[in-house]
Amino acid sequence: MTITARCPCGREYRFPESAIGRQARCRKCGAVFTVLGNAEPPPIPLEPAPSQRGCRRTQEAYAWLEEFAQAENDAPRATRTAPPVATGSDRYRHPVATGGDRYGRPVATGGDRYRRQVATGGDCYEATAAMGDSSAPRRGRRGRTPGNSFDDEPTDFAVRDPAGKRFMRDLLGSFALMLEPGNLVTLLIIAFLHIWMGLMGYGLLLGFIGRVILGGYLCAYYLSVITETAGGEDDLPSMRVTSLLDDILIPLFQMLGTALLAMSPALVVWIGSLIYGQEVSSTTYKTLIITGVFFWPAIVLIVAIASSIRGLWPHTVIRTALAAPLAYLLLWVFLLIPRGAEWVIERNLPALTGNVRAAIGFSIASALWSAVTYTLAMRAIGLYYRHFKHRFPWAAE
């Protein structure tokens, strides 16, 4: 579920519900503001409050208490004696261990109730900033102190249920989330936009403009899936266009920029071969392209969380990908599924040109498949941040 927050300059931003109370930075004016929840008017009472019914009965039932209090107040101070209470026990005569809770369980001094030491100046539940429009990677190396931990789970629970298991559990649970009514409606709308974008390819100038607008909207949607999933939301985002530049063009350029950065090693080698007149083997190009595709999820994750490319340093991207190698490999497999489906579609679609009904049905099915698989892939990237952000060399501010 998303909420809307307004900057003092008038710019509106969408945040996940978990971002209420956090600080966000406006991309338009640079001001820092607090994300507040959508205020709802209190319901109109249709009947008297419960405290107004049976007032006479309540007064009669507790009249003895007033008499006792009055008699106690009128009694001489010397005659007032407090009931004996054993030292080290509560009023129910339950022994309470020194330094423990009311049930006698020992509590570690200087730590929280999970036996985890709390660093001075911040606890282990320090939250990141509201994502999507305000957070940016922080320069410098983040310390591994407990006060700098961004894991939402206590340490002893993380030992019993590691982050990898939680990541796998949420990743497999994504399939069931896609079947919820609200998420299913969103997927149908995205599938329709995929079909419409394919039809725009048959136009000339207007078709190109339409493809740019639809492509930017889809890029904004997929980036929002990453940010809201990373923030703890499980519902798919509901997109609303308020600005052509901020909601369409900037997400489009960000997504295209991630692809360009992933392919930059191969492009540099190709340009160098043209300048110096030396041929480069196809194996070298393929190796560089595969390497760029492998690190693309880490690149798009940093861009989605930071809403910019300022933190895209090679060592940052590599260490982000290697923070959880097995989970990152599984994430990469989720990205290969839609790409493999597109390759199959491109191979088989020309064979269906003679059968109009089969071609239309195949196009609709492929659009729905692309919407579901790309959404699952972007959600996997967001889950990677949600469960392994405490291992990254950067932090969202």
mmCIF file of N, CA and C in Angstrom, residues 250-375:
data_model
loop_
_atom_site.group_PDB
_atom_site.id
_atom_site.type_symbol
_atom_site.label_atom_id
_atom_site.label_comp_id
_atom_site.label_asym_id
_atom_site.label_seq_id
_atom_site.Cartn_x
_atom_site.Cartn_y
_atom_site.Cartn_z
ATOM 1 N N ILE A 250 12.454 10.559 -16.757
ATOM 2 C CA ILE A 250 13.584 10.224 -15.879
ATOM 3 C C ILE A 250 13.679 8.726 -15.623
ATOM 4 N N PRO A 251 12.578 8.015 -15.295
ATOM 5 C CA PRO A 251 12.701 6.550 -15.161
ATOM 6 C C PRO A 251 13.158 5.860 -16.437
ATOM 7 N N LEU A 252 12.716 6.375 -17.601
ATOM 8 C CA LEU A 252 13.148 5.783 -18.864
ATOM 9 C C LEU A 252 14.652 5.939 -19.048
ATOM 10 N N PHE A 253 15.168 7.151 -18.804
ATOM 11 C CA PHE A 253 16.608 7.376 -18.944
ATOM 12 C C PHE A 253 17.399 6.598 -17.895
ATOM 13 N N GLN A 254 16.841 6.451 -16.700
ATOM 14 C CA GLN A 254 17.533 5.664 -15.672
ATOM 15 C C GLN A 254 17.663 4.204 -16.083
ATOM 16 N N MET A 255 16.585 3.625 -16.605
ATOM 17 C CA MET A 255 16.641 2.222 -17.012
ATOM 18 C C MET A 255 17.566 2.036 -18.211
ATOM 19 N N LEU A 256 17.487 2.956 -19.185
ATOM 20 C CA LEU A 256 18.403 2.874 -20.320
ATOM 21 C C LEU A 256 19.849 3.100 -19.876
ATOM 22 N N GLY A 257 20.045 3.981 -18.891
ATOM 23 C CA GLY A 257 21.395 4.214 -18.386
ATOM 24 C C GLY A 257 21.986 3.001 -17.701
ATOM 25 N N THR A 258 21.151 2.226 -17.000
ATOM 26 C CA THR A 258 21.664 1.002 -16.373
ATOM 27 C C THR A 258 22.126 -0.004 -17.420
ATOM 28 N N ALA A 259 21.352 -0.133 -18.505
ATOM 29 C CA ALA A 259 21.772 -1.044 -19.575
ATOM 30 C C ALA A 259 23.062 -0.562 -20.237
ATOM 31 N N LEU A 260 23.176 0.766 -20.431
ATOM 32 C CA LEU A 260 24.390 1.312 -21.042
ATOM 33 C C LEU A 260 25.605 1.110 -20.139
ATOM 34 N N LEU A 261 25.425 1.290 -18.844
ATOM 35 C CA LEU A 261 26.538 1.081 -17.916
ATOM 36 C C LEU A 261 26.936 -0.388 -17.842
ATOM 37 N N ALA A 262 25.959 -1.283 -17.924
ATOM 38 C CA ALA A 262 26.285 -2.709 -17.900
ATOM 39 C C ALA A 262 27.077 -3.112 -19.140
ATOM 40 N N MET A 263 26.762 -2.485 -20.274
ATOM 41 C CA MET A 263 27.467 -2.810 -21.511
ATOM 42 C C MET A 263 28.697 -1.930 -21.750
ATOM 43 N N SER A 264 29.011 -1.033 -20.811
ATOM 44 C CA SER A 264 30.116 -0.089 -21.019
ATOM 45 C C SER A 264 31.471 -0.769 -21.227
ATOM 46 N N PRO A 265 31.827 -1.868 -20.535
ATOM 47 C CA PRO A 265 33.127 -2.492 -20.845
ATOM 48 C C PRO A 265 33.233 -2.950 -22.289
ATOM 49 N N ALA A 266 32.170 -3.579 -22.800
ATOM 50 C CA ALA A 266 32.198 -4.016 -24.195
ATOM 51 C C ALA A 266 32.242 -2.825 -25.142
ATOM 52 N N LEU A 267 31.524 -1.734 -24.805
ATOM 53 C CA LEU A 267 31.541 -0.548 -25.661
ATOM 54 C C LEU A 267 32.917 0.110 -25.667
ATOM 55 N N VAL A 268 33.579 0.148 -24.525
ATOM 56 C CA VAL A 268 34.922 0.749 -24.463
ATOM 57 C C VAL A 268 35.904 -0.045 -25.312
ATOM 58 N N VAL A 269 35.838 -1.369 -25.230
ATOM 59 C CA VAL A 269 36.734 -2.201 -26.044
ATOM 60 C C VAL A 269 36.434 -2.023 -27.525
ATOM 61 N N TRP A 270 35.148 -1.929 -27.878
ATOM 62 C CA TRP A 270 34.781 -1.765 -29.292
ATOM 63 C C TRP A 270 35.267 -0.418 -29.829
ATOM 64 N N ILE A 271 35.081 0.661 -29.048
ATOM 65 C CA ILE A 271 35.546 1.982 -29.487
ATOM 66 C C ILE A 271 37.069 2.007 -29.576
ATOM 67 N N GLY A 272 37.742 1.371 -28.627
ATOM 68 C CA GLY A 272 39.202 1.315 -28.686
ATOM 69 C C GLY A 272 39.708 0.562 -29.897
ATOM 70 N N SER A 273 38.993 -0.509 -30.280
ATOM 71 C CA SER A 273 39.403 -1.244 -31.480
ATOM 72 C C SER A 273 39.226 -0.410 -32.734
ATOM 73 N N LEU A 274 38.192 0.455 -32.753
ATOM 74 C CA LEU A 274 38.001 1.328 -33.913
ATOM 75 C C LEU A 274 39.068 2.417 -33.967
ATOM 76 N N ILE A 275 39.450 2.939 -32.821
ATOM 77 C CA ILE A 275 40.431 4.027 -32.804
ATOM 78 C C ILE A 275 41.824 3.521 -33.182
ATOM 79 N N TYR A 276 42.239 2.408 -32.610
ATOM 80 C CA TYR A 276 43.592 1.903 -32.828
ATOM 81 C C TYR A 276 43.668 0.898 -33.971
ATOM 82 N N GLY A 277 42.542 0.570 -34.569
ATOM 83 C CA GLY A 277 42.555 -0.320 -35.719
ATOM 84 C C GLY A 277 42.943 -1.752 -35.415
ATOM 85 N N GLN A 278 42.690 -2.215 -34.223
ATOM 86 C CA GLN A 278 43.001 -3.586 -33.849
ATOM 87 C C GLN A 278 41.705 -4.377 -33.675
ATOM 88 N N GLU A 279 41.712 -5.578 -34.214
ATOM 89 C CA GLU A 279 40.535 -6.425 -34.109
ATOM 90 C C GLU A 279 40.514 -7.146 -32.759
ATOM 91 N N VAL A 280 39.314 -7.273 -32.226
ATOM 92 C CA VAL A 280 39.104 -7.969 -30.955
ATOM 93 C C VAL A 280 38.254 -9.194 -31.235
ATOM 94 N N SER A 281 38.608 -10.298 -30.644
ATOM 95 C CA SER A 281 37.889 -11.546 -30.900
ATOM 96 C C SER A 281 36.466 -11.469 -30.359
ATOM 97 N N SER A 282 35.592 -12.245 -30.991
ATOM 98 C CA SER A 282 34.196 -12.278 -30.552
ATOM 99 C C SER A 282 34.061 -12.869 -29.154
ATOM 100 N N THR A 283 34.985 -13.732 -28.772
ATOM 101 C CA THR A 283 34.942 -14.306 -27.421
ATOM 102 C C THR A 283 35.116 -13.230 -26.361
ATOM 103 N N THR A 284 35.970 -12.259 -26.639
ATOM 104 C CA THR A 284 36.169 -11.162 -25.689
ATOM 105 C C THR A 284 34.906 -10.337 -25.536
ATOM 106 N N TYR A 285 34.255 -10.034 -26.676
ATOM 107 C CA TYR A 285 33.007 -9.270 -26.616
ATOM 108 C C TYR A 285 31.938 -10.040 -25.844
ATOM 109 N N LYS A 286 31.802 -11.327 -26.122
ATOM 110 C CA LYS A 286 30.787 -12.124 -25.428
ATOM 111 C C LYS A 286 31.056 -12.186 -23.933
ATOM 112 N N THR A 287 32.320 -12.320 -23.564
ATOM 113 C CA THR A 287 32.660 -12.369 -22.136
ATOM 114 C C THR A 287 32.315 -11.061 -21.437
ATOM 115 N N LEU A 288 32.634 -9.940 -22.088
ATOM 116 C CA LEU A 288 32.325 -8.641 -21.492
ATOM 117 C C LEU A 288 30.826 -8.406 -21.413
ATOM 118 N N ILE A 289 30.091 -8.829 -22.433
ATOM 119 C CA ILE A 289 28.636 -8.648 -22.420
ATOM 120 C C ILE A 289 27.998 -9.490 -21.322
ATOM 121 N N ILE A 290 28.423 -10.746 -21.201
ATOM 122 C CA ILE A 290 27.871 -11.615 -20.155
ATOM 123 C C ILE A 290 28.198 -11.065 -18.767
ATOM 124 N N THR A 291 29.412 -10.532 -18.610
ATOM 125 C CA THR A 291 29.779 -9.936 -17.325
ATOM 126 C C THR A 291 28.906 -8.732 -16.999
ATOM 127 N N GLY A 292 28.653 -7.890 -18.002
ATOM 128 C CA GLY A 292 27.793 -6.732 -17.778
ATOM 129 C C GLY A 292 26.372 -7.126 -17.432
ATOM 130 N N VAL A 293 25.839 -8.131 -18.135
ATOM 131 C CA VAL A 293 24.488 -8.604 -17.832
ATOM 132 C C VAL A 293 24.429 -9.194 -16.423
ATOM 133 N N PHE A 294 25.506 -9.855 -16.013
ATOM 134 C CA PHE A 294 25.526 -10.455 -14.677
ATOM 135 C C PHE A 294 25.435 -9.386 -13.589
ATOM 136 N N PHE A 295 26.092 -8.248 -13.782
ATOM 137 C CA PHE A 295 26.087 -7.201 -12.761
ATOM 138 C C PHE A 295 24.947 -6.205 -12.953
ATOM 139 N N TRP A 296 24.110 -6.388 -13.961
ATOM 140 C CA TRP A 296 23.016 -5.438 -14.183
ATOM 141 C C TRP A 296 22.042 -5.377 -13.013
ATOM 142 N N PRO A 297 21.631 -6.485 -12.369
ATOM 143 C CA PRO A 297 20.724 -6.358 -11.221
ATOM 144 C C PRO A 297 21.281 -5.479 -10.105
ATOM 145 N N ALA A 298 22.577 -5.590 -9.815
ATOM 146 C CA ALA A 298 23.169 -4.727 -8.786
ATOM 147 C C ALA A 298 23.141 -3.265 -9.222
ATOM 148 N N ILE A 299 23.358 -3.022 -10.513
ATOM 149 C CA ILE A 299 23.327 -1.643 -11.017
ATOM 150 C C ILE A 299 21.931 -1.055 -10.896
ATOM 151 N N VAL A 300 20.916 -1.789 -11.349
ATOM 152 C CA VAL A 300 19.554 -1.260 -11.310
ATOM 153 C C VAL A 300 19.064 -1.140 -9.870
ATOM 154 N N LEU A 301 19.563 -1.974 -8.963
ATOM 155 C CA LEU A 301 19.182 -1.847 -7.552
ATOM 156 C C LEU A 301 19.692 -0.537 -6.968
ATOM 157 N N ILE A 302 20.953 -0.217 -7.227
ATOM 158 C CA ILE A 302 21.515 1.033 -6.702
ATOM 159 C C ILE A 302 20.802 2.239 -7.306
ATOM 160 N N VAL A 303 20.500 2.181 -8.599
ATOM 161 C CA VAL A 303 19.813 3.301 -9.251
ATOM 162 C C VAL A 303 18.397 3.451 -8.703
ATOM 163 N N ALA A 304 17.695 2.337 -8.483
ATOM 164 C CA ALA A 304 16.324 2.408 -7.978
ATOM 165 C C ALA A 304 16.276 2.967 -6.561
ATOM 166 N N ILE A 305 17.199 2.536 -5.710
ATOM 167 C CA ILE A 305 17.196 3.012 -4.331
ATOM 168 C C ILE A 305 17.671 4.458 -4.247
ATOM 169 N N ALA A 306 18.679 4.809 -5.038
ATOM 170 C CA ALA A 306 19.265 6.148 -4.962
ATOM 171 C C ALA A 306 18.579 7.157 -5.863
ATOM 172 N N SER A 307 17.789 6.694 -6.850
ATOM 173 C CA SER A 307 17.162 7.576 -7.840
ATOM 174 C C SER A 307 18.196 8.389 -8.609
ATOM 175 N N SER A 308 19.422 7.884 -8.701
ATOM 176 C CA SER A 308 20.479 8.553 -9.455
ATOM 177 C C SER A 308 21.575 7.537 -9.721
ATOM 178 N N ILE A 309 22.604 7.974 -10.460
ATOM 179 C CA ILE A 309 23.731 7.095 -10.785
ATOM 180 C C ILE A 309 25.003 7.559 -10.080
ATOM 181 N N ARG A 310 24.848 8.369 -9.027
ATOM 182 C CA ARG A 310 26.029 8.923 -8.357
ATOM 183 C C ARG A 310 26.842 7.859 -7.633
ATOM 184 N N GLY A 311 26.178 6.822 -7.141
ATOM 185 C CA GLY A 311 26.898 5.820 -6.372
ATOM 186 C C GLY A 311 27.351 4.618 -7.160
ATOM 187 N N LEU A 312 27.313 4.697 -8.485
ATOM 188 C CA LEU A 312 27.658 3.546 -9.322
ATOM 189 C C LEU A 312 29.160 3.505 -9.569
ATOM 190 N N TRP A 313 29.914 3.097 -8.572
ATOM 191 C CA TRP A 313 31.335 2.844 -8.733
ATOM 192 C C TRP A 313 31.550 1.356 -8.953
ATOM 193 N N PRO A 314 32.560 0.980 -9.732
ATOM 194 C CA PRO A 314 32.752 -0.458 -10.021
ATOM 195 C C PRO A 314 32.875 -1.311 -8.771
ATOM 196 N N HIS A 315 33.658 -0.855 -7.775
ATOM 197 C CA HIS A 315 33.816 -1.673 -6.573
ATOM 198 C C HIS A 315 32.516 -1.774 -5.788
ATOM 199 N N THR A 316 31.680 -0.712 -5.837
ATOM 200 C CA THR A 316 30.394 -0.771 -5.143
ATOM 201 C C THR A 316 29.470 -1.789 -5.789
ATOM 202 N N VAL A 317 29.429 -1.797 -7.121
ATOM 203 C CA VAL A 317 28.576 -2.750 -7.836
ATOM 204 C C VAL A 317 29.038 -4.180 -7.584
ATOM 205 N N ILE A 318 30.339 -4.413 -7.653
ATOM 206 C CA ILE A 318 30.860 -5.777 -7.481
ATOM 207 C C ILE A 318 30.596 -6.283 -6.066
ATOM 208 N N ARG A 319 30.841 -5.458 -5.066
ATOM 209 C CA ARG A 319 30.635 -5.896 -3.685
ATOM 210 C C ARG A 319 29.157 -6.070 -3.368
ATOM 211 N N THR A 320 28.294 -5.296 -4.023
ATOM 212 C CA THR A 320 26.858 -5.497 -3.840
ATOM 213 C C THR A 320 26.417 -6.836 -4.400
ATOM 214 N N ALA A 321 26.954 -7.198 -5.562
ATOM 215 C CA ALA A 321 26.590 -8.484 -6.162
ATOM 216 C C ALA A 321 27.143 -9.658 -5.369
ATOM 217 N N LEU A 322 28.315 -9.487 -4.769
ATOM 218 C CA LEU A 322 28.947 -10.580 -4.028
ATOM 219 C C LEU A 322 28.574 -10.593 -2.550
ATOM 220 N N ALA A 323 27.645 -9.733 -2.135
ATOM 221 C CA ALA A 323 27.236 -9.732 -0.730
ATOM 222 C C ALA A 323 26.566 -11.041 -0.340
ATOM 223 N N ALA A 324 25.783 -11.615 -1.248
ATOM 224 C CA ALA A 324 25.134 -12.921 -1.030
ATOM 225 C C ALA A 324 25.174 -13.656 -2.368
ATOM 226 N N PRO A 325 26.249 -14.365 -2.663
ATOM 227 C CA PRO A 325 26.441 -14.932 -4.011
ATOM 228 C C PRO A 325 25.333 -15.884 -4.450
ATOM 229 N N LEU A 326 24.902 -16.790 -3.573
ATOM 230 C CA LEU A 326 23.884 -17.761 -3.975
ATOM 231 C C LEU A 326 22.549 -17.080 -4.240
ATOM 232 N N ALA A 327 22.172 -16.146 -3.386
ATOM 233 C CA ALA A 327 20.925 -15.415 -3.609
ATOM 234 C C ALA A 327 21.004 -14.579 -4.882
ATOM 235 N N TYR A 328 22.167 -14.011 -5.162
ATOM 236 C CA TYR A 328 22.318 -13.213 -6.380
ATOM 237 C C TYR A 328 22.226 -14.090 -7.625
ATOM 238 N N LEU A 329 22.769 -15.295 -7.568
ATOM 239 C CA LEU A 329 22.643 -16.215 -8.700
ATOM 240 C C LEU A 329 21.184 -16.588 -8.933
ATOM 241 N N LEU A 330 20.439 -16.827 -7.866
ATOM 242 C CA LEU A 330 19.020 -17.138 -8.011
ATOM 243 C C LEU A 330 18.263 -15.953 -8.586
ATOM 244 N N LEU A 331 18.626 -14.756 -8.168
ATOM 245 C CA LEU A 331 18.022 -13.544 -8.720
ATOM 246 C C LEU A 331 18.305 -13.431 -10.214
ATOM 247 N N TRP A 332 19.512 -13.776 -10.609
ATOM 248 C CA TRP A 332 19.891 -13.711 -12.021
ATOM 249 C C TRP A 332 19.096 -14.714 -12.842
ATOM 250 N N VAL A 333 18.802 -15.891 -12.264
ATOM 251 C CA VAL A 333 17.971 -16.882 -12.953
ATOM 252 C C VAL A 333 16.569 -16.324 -13.185
ATOM 253 N N PHE A 334 16.036 -15.604 -12.206
ATOM 254 C CA PHE A 334 14.719 -14.997 -12.367
ATOM 255 C C PHE A 334 14.721 -13.968 -13.492
ATOM 256 N N LEU A 335 15.857 -13.318 -13.716
ATOM 257 C CA LEU A 335 15.938 -12.363 -14.822
ATOM 258 C C LEU A 335 16.072 -13.061 -16.168
ATOM 259 N N LEU A 336 16.671 -14.237 -16.198
ATOM 260 C CA LEU A 336 16.831 -14.953 -17.460
ATOM 261 C C LEU A 336 15.520 -15.548 -17.956
ATOM 262 N N ILE A 337 14.561 -15.784 -17.059
ATOM 263 C CA ILE A 337 13.288 -16.386 -17.474
ATOM 264 C C ILE A 337 12.549 -15.492 -18.467
ATOM 265 N N PRO A 338 12.306 -14.192 -18.174
ATOM 266 C CA PRO A 338 11.621 -13.371 -19.183
ATOM 267 C C PRO A 338 12.436 -13.165 -20.447
ATOM 268 N N ARG A 339 13.773 -13.063 -20.324
ATOM 269 C CA ARG A 339 14.589 -12.893 -21.523
ATOM 270 C C ARG A 339 14.523 -14.132 -22.404
ATOM 271 N N GLY A 340 14.537 -15.311 -21.787
ATOM 272 C CA GLY A 340 14.398 -16.538 -22.570
ATOM 273 C C GLY A 340 13.044 -16.635 -23.232
ATOM 274 N N ALA A 341 11.994 -16.176 -22.533
ATOM 275 C CA ALA A 341 10.661 -16.191 -23.132
ATOM 276 C C ALA A 341 10.593 -15.258 -24.338
ATOM 277 N N GLU A 342 11.217 -14.086 -24.241
ATOM 278 C CA GLU A 342 11.224 -13.173 -25.387
ATOM 279 C C GLU A 342 11.974 -13.788 -26.570
ATOM 280 N N TRP A 343 13.049 -14.515 -26.293
ATOM 281 C CA TRP A 343 13.788 -15.167 -27.379
ATOM 282 C C TRP A 343 12.924 -16.222 -28.062
ATOM 283 N N VAL A 344 12.158 -16.983 -27.287
ATOM 284 C CA VAL A 344 11.264 -17.991 -27.869
ATOM 285 C C VAL A 344 10.173 -17.322 -28.691
ATOM 286 N N ILE A 345 9.650 -16.192 -28.204
ATOM 287 C CA ILE A 345 8.596 -15.488 -28.935
ATOM 288 C C ILE A 345 9.123 -14.969 -30.264
ATOM 289 N N GLU A 346 10.305 -14.385 -30.251
ATOM 290 C CA GLU A 346 10.874 -13.860 -31.493
ATOM 291 C C GLU A 346 11.138 -14.968 -32.506
ATOM 292 N N ARG A 347 11.419 -16.171 -32.034
ATOM 293 C CA ARG A 347 11.686 -17.291 -32.945
ATOM 294 C C ARG A 347 10.403 -17.866 -33.529
ATOM 295 N N ASN A 348 9.317 -17.880 -32.767
ATOM 296 C CA ASN A 348 8.097 -18.563 -33.188
ATOM 297 C C ASN A 348 7.030 -17.628 -33.730
ATOM 298 N N LEU A 349 7.126 -16.339 -33.472
ATOM 299 C CA LEU A 349 6.083 -15.428 -33.930
ATOM 300 C C LEU A 349 5.985 -15.338 -35.446
ATOM 301 N N PRO A 350 7.091 -15.312 -36.209
ATOM 302 C CA PRO A 350 6.937 -15.269 -37.671
ATOM 303 C C PRO A 350 6.196 -16.468 -38.240
ATOM 304 N N ALA A 351 6.260 -17.610 -37.588
ATOM 305 C CA ALA A 351 5.564 -18.790 -38.104
ATOM 306 C C ALA A 351 4.061 -18.682 -37.945
ATOM 307 N N LEU A 352 3.574 -17.750 -37.107
ATOM 308 C CA LEU A 352 2.142 -17.606 -36.868
ATOM 309 C C LEU A 352 1.530 -16.449 -37.635
ATOM 310 N N THR A 353 2.284 -15.851 -38.555
ATOM 311 C CA THR A 353 1.755 -14.699 -39.282
ATOM 312 C C THR A 353 0.588 -15.073 -40.181
ATOM 313 N N GLY A 354 0.524 -16.299 -40.633
ATOM 314 C CA GLY A 354 -0.583 -16.706 -41.490
ATOM 315 C C GLY A 354 -1.867 -16.937 -40.737
ATOM 316 N N ASN A 355 -1.816 -17.242 -39.464
ATOM 317 C CA ASN A 355 -2.991 -17.493 -38.638
ATOM 318 C C ASN A 355 -3.198 -16.290 -37.726
ATOM 319 N N VAL A 356 -4.224 -15.478 -38.035
ATOM 320 C CA VAL A 356 -4.425 -14.234 -37.299
ATOM 321 C C VAL A 356 -4.821 -14.515 -35.853
ATOM 322 N N ARG A 357 -5.756 -15.446 -35.649
ATOM 323 C CA ARG A 357 -6.214 -15.733 -34.288
ATOM 324 C C ARG A 357 -5.076 -16.272 -33.420
ATOM 325 N N ALA A 358 -4.297 -17.165 -33.996
ATOM 326 C CA ALA A 358 -3.178 -17.722 -33.230
ATOM 327 C C ALA A 358 -2.153 -16.644 -32.898
ATOM 328 N N ALA A 359 -1.903 -15.736 -33.845
ATOM 329 C CA ALA A 359 -0.937 -14.665 -33.592
ATOM 330 C C ALA A 359 -1.428 -13.722 -32.499
ATOM 331 N N ILE A 360 -2.738 -13.383 -32.519
ATOM 332 C CA ILE A 360 -3.286 -12.493 -31.488
ATOM 333 C C ILE A 360 -3.241 -13.162 -30.114
ATOM 334 N N GLY A 361 -3.661 -14.419 -30.070
ATOM 335 C CA GLY A 361 -3.624 -15.139 -28.797
ATOM 336 C C GLY A 361 -2.211 -15.292 -28.262
ATOM 337 N N PHE A 362 -1.273 -15.558 -29.153
ATOM 338 C CA PHE A 362 0.122 -15.702 -28.731
ATOM 339 C C PHE A 362 0.672 -14.373 -28.225
ATOM 340 N N SER A 363 0.281 -13.271 -28.855
ATOM 341 C CA SER A 363 0.752 -11.953 -28.417
ATOM 342 C C SER A 363 0.191 -11.599 -27.040
ATOM 343 N N ILE A 364 -1.099 -11.898 -26.818
ATOM 344 C CA ILE A 364 -1.703 -11.611 -25.512
ATOM 345 C C ILE A 364 -1.044 -12.449 -24.417
ATOM 346 N N ALA A 365 -0.840 -13.728 -24.707
ATOM 347 C CA ALA A 365 -0.209 -14.604 -23.716
ATOM 348 C C ALA A 365 1.223 -14.165 -23.417
ATOM 349 N N SER A 366 1.955 -13.757 -24.456
ATOM 350 C CA SER A 366 3.340 -13.325 -24.233
ATOM 351 C C SER A 366 3.393 -12.018 -23.447
ATOM 352 N N ALA A 367 2.419 -11.108 -23.691
ATOM 353 C CA ALA A 367 2.394 -9.853 -22.931
ATOM 354 C C ALA A 367 2.106 -10.114 -21.457
ATOM 355 N N LEU A 368 1.153 -11.001 -21.178
ATOM 356 C CA LEU A 368 0.859 -11.339 -19.787
ATOM 357 C C LEU A 368 2.047 -12.033 -19.127
ATOM 358 N N TRP A 369 2.708 -12.903 -19.887
ATOM 359 C CA TRP A 369 3.889 -13.585 -19.356
ATOM 360 C C TRP A 369 5.008 -12.593 -19.045
ATOM 361 N N SER A 370 5.213 -11.626 -19.946
ATOM 362 C CA SER A 370 6.257 -10.621 -19.708
ATOM 363 C C SER A 370 5.942 -9.783 -18.476
ATOM 364 N N ALA A 371 4.666 -9.389 -18.319
ATOM 365 C CA ALA A 371 4.290 -8.581 -17.153
ATOM 366 C C ALA A 371 4.546 -9.334 -15.853
ATOM 367 N N VAL A 372 4.178 -10.613 -15.821
ATOM 368 C CA VAL A 372 4.344 -11.392 -14.589
ATOM 369 C C VAL A 372 5.824 -11.654 -14.302
ATOM 370 N N THR A 373 6.569 -12.099 -15.319
ATOM 371 C CA THR A 373 7.964 -12.484 -15.083
ATOM 372 C C THR A 373 8.848 -11.279 -14.776
ATOM 373 N N TYR A 374 8.638 -10.165 -15.468
ATOM 374 C CA TYR A 374 9.440 -8.980 -15.164
ATOM 375 C C TYR A 374 9.098 -8.428 -13.781
ATOM 376 N N THR A 375 7.820 -8.492 -13.401
ATOM 377 C CA THR A 375 7.449 -8.058 -12.055
ATOM 378 C C THR A 375 8.102 -8.940 -10.999
#
